PDB file of C-alpha atoms in Angstrom:
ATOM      1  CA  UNK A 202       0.310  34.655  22.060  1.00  0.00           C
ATOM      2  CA  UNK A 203      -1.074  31.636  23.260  1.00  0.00           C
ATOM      3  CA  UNK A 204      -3.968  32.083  25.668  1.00  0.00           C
ATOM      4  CA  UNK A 205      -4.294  30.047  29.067  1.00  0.00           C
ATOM      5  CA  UNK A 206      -7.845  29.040  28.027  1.00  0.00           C
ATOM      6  CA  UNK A 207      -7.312  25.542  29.615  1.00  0.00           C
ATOM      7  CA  UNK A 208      -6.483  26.903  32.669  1.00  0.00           C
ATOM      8  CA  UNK A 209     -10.081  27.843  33.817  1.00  0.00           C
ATOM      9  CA  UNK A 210     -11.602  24.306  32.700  1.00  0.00           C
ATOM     10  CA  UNK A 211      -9.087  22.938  34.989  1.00  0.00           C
ATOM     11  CA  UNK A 212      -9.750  25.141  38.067  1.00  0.00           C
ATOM     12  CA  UNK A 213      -7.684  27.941  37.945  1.00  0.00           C
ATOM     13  CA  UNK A 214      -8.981  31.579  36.584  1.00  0.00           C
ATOM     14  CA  UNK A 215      -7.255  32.609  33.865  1.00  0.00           C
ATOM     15  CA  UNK A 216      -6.302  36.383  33.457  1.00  0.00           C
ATOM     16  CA  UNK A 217      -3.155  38.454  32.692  1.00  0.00           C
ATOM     17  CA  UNK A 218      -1.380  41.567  33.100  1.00  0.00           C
ATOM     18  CA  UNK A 219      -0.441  43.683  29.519  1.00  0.00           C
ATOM     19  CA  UNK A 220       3.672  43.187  29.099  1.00  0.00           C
ATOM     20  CA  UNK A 221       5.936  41.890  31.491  1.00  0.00           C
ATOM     21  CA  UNK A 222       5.607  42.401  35.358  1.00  0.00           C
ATOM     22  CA  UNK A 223       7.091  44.836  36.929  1.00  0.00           C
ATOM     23  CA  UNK A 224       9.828  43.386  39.112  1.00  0.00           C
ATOM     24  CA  UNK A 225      10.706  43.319  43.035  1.00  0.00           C
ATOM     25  CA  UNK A 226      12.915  40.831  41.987  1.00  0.00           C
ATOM     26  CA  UNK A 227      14.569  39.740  38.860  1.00  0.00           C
ATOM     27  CA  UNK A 228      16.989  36.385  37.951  1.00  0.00           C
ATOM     28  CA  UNK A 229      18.216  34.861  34.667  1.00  0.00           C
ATOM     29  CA  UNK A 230      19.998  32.033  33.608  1.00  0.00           C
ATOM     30  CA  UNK A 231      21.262  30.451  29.932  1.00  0.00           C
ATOM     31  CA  UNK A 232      21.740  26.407  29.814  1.00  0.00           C
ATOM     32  CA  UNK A 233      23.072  24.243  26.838  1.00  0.00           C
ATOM     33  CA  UNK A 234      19.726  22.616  25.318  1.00  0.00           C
ATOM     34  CA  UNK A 235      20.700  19.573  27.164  1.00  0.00           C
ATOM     35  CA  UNK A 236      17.945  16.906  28.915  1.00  0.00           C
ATOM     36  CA  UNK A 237      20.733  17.288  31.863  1.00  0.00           C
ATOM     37  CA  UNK A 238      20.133  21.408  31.844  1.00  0.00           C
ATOM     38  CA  UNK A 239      16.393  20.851  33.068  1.00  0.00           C
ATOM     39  CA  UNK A 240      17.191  19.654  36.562  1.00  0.00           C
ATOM     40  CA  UNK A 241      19.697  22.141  37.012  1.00  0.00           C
ATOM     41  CA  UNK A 242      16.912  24.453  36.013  1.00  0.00           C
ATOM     42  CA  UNK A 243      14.634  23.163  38.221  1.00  0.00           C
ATOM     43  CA  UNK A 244      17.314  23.538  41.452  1.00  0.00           C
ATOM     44  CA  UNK A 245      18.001  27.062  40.371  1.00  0.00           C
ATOM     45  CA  UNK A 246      14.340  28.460  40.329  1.00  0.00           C
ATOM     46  CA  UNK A 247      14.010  26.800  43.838  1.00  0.00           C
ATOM     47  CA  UNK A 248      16.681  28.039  45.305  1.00  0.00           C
ATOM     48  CA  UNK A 249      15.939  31.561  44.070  1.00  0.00           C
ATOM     49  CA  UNK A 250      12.354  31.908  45.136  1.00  0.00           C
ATOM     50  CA  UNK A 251      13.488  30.446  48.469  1.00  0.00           C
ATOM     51  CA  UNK A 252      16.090  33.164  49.153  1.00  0.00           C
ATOM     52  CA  UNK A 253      13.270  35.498  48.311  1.00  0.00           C
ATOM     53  CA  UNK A 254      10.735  34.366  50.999  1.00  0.00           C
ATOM     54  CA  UNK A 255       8.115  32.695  48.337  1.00  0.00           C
ATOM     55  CA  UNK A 256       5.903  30.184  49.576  1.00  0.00           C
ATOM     56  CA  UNK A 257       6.104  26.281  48.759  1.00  0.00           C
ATOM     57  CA  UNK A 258       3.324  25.905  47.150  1.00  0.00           C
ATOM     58  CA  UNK A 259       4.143  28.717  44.920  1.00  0.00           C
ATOM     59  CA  UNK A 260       7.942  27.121  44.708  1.00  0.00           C
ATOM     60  CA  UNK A 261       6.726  23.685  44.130  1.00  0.00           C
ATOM     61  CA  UNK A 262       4.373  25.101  41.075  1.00  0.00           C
ATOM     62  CA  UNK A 263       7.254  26.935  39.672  1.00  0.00           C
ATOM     63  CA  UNK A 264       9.775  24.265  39.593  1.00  0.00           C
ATOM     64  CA  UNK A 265       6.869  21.973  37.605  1.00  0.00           C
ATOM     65  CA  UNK A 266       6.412  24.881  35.578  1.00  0.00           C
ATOM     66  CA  UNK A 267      10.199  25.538  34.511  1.00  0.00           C
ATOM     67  CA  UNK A 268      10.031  21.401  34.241  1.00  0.00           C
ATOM     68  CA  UNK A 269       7.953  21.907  32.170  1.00  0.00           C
ATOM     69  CA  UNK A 270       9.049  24.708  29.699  1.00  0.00           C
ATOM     70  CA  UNK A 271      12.880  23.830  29.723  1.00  0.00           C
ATOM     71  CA  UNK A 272      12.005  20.219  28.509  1.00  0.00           C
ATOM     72  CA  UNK A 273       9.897  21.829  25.474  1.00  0.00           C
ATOM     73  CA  UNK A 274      12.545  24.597  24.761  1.00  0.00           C
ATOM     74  CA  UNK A 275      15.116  20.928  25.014  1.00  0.00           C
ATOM     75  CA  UNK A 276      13.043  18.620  22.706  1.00  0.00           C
ATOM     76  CA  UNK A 277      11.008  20.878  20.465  1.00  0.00           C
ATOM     77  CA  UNK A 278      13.150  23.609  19.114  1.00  0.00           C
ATOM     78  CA  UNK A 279      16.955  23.357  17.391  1.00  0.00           C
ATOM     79  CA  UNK A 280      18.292  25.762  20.206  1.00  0.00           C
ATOM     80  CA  UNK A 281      21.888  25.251  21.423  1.00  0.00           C
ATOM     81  CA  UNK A 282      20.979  27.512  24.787  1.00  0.00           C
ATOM     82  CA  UNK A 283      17.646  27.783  26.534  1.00  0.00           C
ATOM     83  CA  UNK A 284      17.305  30.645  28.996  1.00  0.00           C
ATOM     84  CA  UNK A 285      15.268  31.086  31.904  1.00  0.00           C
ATOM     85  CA  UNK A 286      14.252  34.687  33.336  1.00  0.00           C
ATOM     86  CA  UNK A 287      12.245  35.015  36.735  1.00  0.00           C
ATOM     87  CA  UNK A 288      10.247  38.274  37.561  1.00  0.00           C
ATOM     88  CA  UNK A 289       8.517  38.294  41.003  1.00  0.00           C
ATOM     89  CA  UNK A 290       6.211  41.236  41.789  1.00  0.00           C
ATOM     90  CA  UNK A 291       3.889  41.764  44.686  1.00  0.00           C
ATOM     91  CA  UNK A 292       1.310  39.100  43.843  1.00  0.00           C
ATOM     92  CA  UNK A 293       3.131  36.694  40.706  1.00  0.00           C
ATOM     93  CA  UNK A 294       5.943  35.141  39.971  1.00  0.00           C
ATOM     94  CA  UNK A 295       6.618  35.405  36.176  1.00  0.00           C
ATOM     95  CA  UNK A 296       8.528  32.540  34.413  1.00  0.00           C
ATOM     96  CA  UNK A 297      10.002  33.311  31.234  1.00  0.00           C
ATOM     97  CA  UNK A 298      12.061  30.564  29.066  1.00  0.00           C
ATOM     98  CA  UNK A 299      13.155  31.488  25.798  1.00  0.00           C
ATOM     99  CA  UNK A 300      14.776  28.867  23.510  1.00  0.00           C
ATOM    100  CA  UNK A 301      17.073  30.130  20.569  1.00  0.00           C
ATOM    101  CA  UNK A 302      16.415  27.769  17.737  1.00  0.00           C
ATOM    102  CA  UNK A 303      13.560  27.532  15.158  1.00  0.00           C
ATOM    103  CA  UNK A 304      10.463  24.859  15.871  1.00  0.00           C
ATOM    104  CA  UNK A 305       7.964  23.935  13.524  1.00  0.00           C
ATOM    105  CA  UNK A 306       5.046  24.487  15.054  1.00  0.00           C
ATOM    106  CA  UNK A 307       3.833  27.147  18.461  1.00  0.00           C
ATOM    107  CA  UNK A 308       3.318  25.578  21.894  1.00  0.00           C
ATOM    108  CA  UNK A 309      -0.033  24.482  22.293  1.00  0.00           C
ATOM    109  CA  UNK A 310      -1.778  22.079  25.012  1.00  0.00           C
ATOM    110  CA  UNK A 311      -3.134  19.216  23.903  1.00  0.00           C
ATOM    111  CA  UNK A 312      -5.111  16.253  25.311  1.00  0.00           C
ATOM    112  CA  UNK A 313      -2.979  13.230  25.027  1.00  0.00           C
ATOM    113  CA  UNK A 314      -4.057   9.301  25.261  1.00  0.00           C
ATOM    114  CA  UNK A 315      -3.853   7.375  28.324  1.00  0.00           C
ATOM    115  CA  UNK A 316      -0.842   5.661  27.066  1.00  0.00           C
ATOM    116  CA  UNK A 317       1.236   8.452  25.611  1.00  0.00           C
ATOM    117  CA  UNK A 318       3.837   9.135  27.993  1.00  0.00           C
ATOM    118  CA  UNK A 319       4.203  12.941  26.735  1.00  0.00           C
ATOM    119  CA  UNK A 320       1.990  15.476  25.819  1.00  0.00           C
ATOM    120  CA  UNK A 321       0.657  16.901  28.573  1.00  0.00           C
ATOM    121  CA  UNK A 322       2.831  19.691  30.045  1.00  0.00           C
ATOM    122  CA  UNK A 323       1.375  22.626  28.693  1.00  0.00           C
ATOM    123  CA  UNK A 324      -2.115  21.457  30.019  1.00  0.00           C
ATOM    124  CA  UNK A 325      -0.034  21.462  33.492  1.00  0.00           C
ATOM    125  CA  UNK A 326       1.210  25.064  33.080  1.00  0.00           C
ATOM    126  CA  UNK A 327      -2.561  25.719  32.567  1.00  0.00           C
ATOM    127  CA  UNK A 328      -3.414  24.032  35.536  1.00  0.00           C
ATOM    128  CA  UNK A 329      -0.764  25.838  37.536  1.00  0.00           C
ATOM    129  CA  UNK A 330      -0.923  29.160  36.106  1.00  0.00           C
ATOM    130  CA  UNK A 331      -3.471  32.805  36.121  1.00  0.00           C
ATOM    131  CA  UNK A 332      -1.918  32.779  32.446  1.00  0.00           C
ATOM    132  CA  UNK A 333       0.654  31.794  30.090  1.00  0.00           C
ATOM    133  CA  UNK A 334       1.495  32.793  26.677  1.00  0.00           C
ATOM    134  CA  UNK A 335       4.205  32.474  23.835  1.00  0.00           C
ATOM    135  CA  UNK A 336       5.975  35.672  22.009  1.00  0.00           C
ATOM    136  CA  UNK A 337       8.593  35.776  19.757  1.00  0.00           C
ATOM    137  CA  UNK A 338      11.987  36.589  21.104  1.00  0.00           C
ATOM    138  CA  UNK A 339      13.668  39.640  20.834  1.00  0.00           C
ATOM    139  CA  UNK A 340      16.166  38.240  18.123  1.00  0.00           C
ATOM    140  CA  UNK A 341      13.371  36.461  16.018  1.00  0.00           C
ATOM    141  CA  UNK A 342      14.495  33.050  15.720  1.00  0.00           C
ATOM    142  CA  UNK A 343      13.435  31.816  18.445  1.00  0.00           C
ATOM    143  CA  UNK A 344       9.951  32.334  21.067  1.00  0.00           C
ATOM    144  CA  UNK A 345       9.433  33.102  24.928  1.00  0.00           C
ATOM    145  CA  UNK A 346       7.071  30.980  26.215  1.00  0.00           C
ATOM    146  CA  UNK A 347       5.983  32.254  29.674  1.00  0.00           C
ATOM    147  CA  UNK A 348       3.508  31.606  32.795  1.00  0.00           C
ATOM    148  CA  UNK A 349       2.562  33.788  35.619  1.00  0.00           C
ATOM    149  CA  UNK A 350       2.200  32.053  38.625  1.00  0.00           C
ATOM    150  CA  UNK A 351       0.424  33.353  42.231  1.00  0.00           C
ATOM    151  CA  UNK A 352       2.623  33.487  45.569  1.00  0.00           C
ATOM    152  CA  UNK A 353       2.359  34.637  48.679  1.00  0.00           C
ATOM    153  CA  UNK A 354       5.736  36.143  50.407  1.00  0.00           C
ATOM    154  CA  UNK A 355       7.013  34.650  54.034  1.00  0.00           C
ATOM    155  CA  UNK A 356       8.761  37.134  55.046  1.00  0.00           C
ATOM    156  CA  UNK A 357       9.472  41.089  53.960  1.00  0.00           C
TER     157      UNK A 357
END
């Protein structure tokens, strides 16, 4: 696992909860490992967390997040699906993409130069996130790379 150890120098607190959240609400997804299959990503996480009464900031931080992840799982890995999972307790919403495919090296953040165009998303997730990490998948080939975000519900 990959600890959010950015995420504090960059004004969030880092911290985590052991395993995976337990759910109000659950949603998944699978996507060909497409550049096209991250926007479509994107419109499905914001949709969902909509219909479930979460807050924009927390929406707008999510959809960077899945951004984010589904354009790694896309450019970094030999997957031909990615999936996306969301979890969404009482106080996070956990994002969970999983690509299928081997990579040769683990997500890590990195500090890129001021004129790299790439380089910086995991720093972001940092930013964004009370934690992130990587695990393997269940299957072994491939790795879940996920972020637990803060939210606030509108409405019961």
């Amino acid at each position: 696992m990959v600890p959010s150890q950015d995420a504090p120098l960059l004004g969030r607190r880092g911290g985590c909860f052991g395993g995976r959240p337990q759910a109000a609400y659950a949603y998944g997804f699978n996507f060909p490992a497409l550049n096209a299959s991250v926007a479509e990503a994107r419109r499905r996480v914001l949709t969902r967390l909509r219909e479930w009464g979460i807050d924009e900031t927390a929406c707008d931080d999510a959809r960077l997040v899945v951004s984010e992840l589904f354009t790694n799982a896309v450019r970094h890995t030999d997957s031909d699906k990615v999936s996306c999972h969301l979890r969404v307790n009482e106080a996070l919403v956990r994002i969970e993409v999983a690509d299928h495919g081997c990579a040769p090296t683990e997500p890590r953040a990195r500090c890129s130069g001021t004129d790299e165009e790439s380089g910086r998303g995991l720093l972001l997730v940092g930013a964004l996130s009370q934690a992130w990490g990587v695990r393997p998948d269940d299957a072994g080939r491939g790795r879940i790379v996920w972020a637990d975000l803060p939210h606030r519900r509108l409405c019961p």
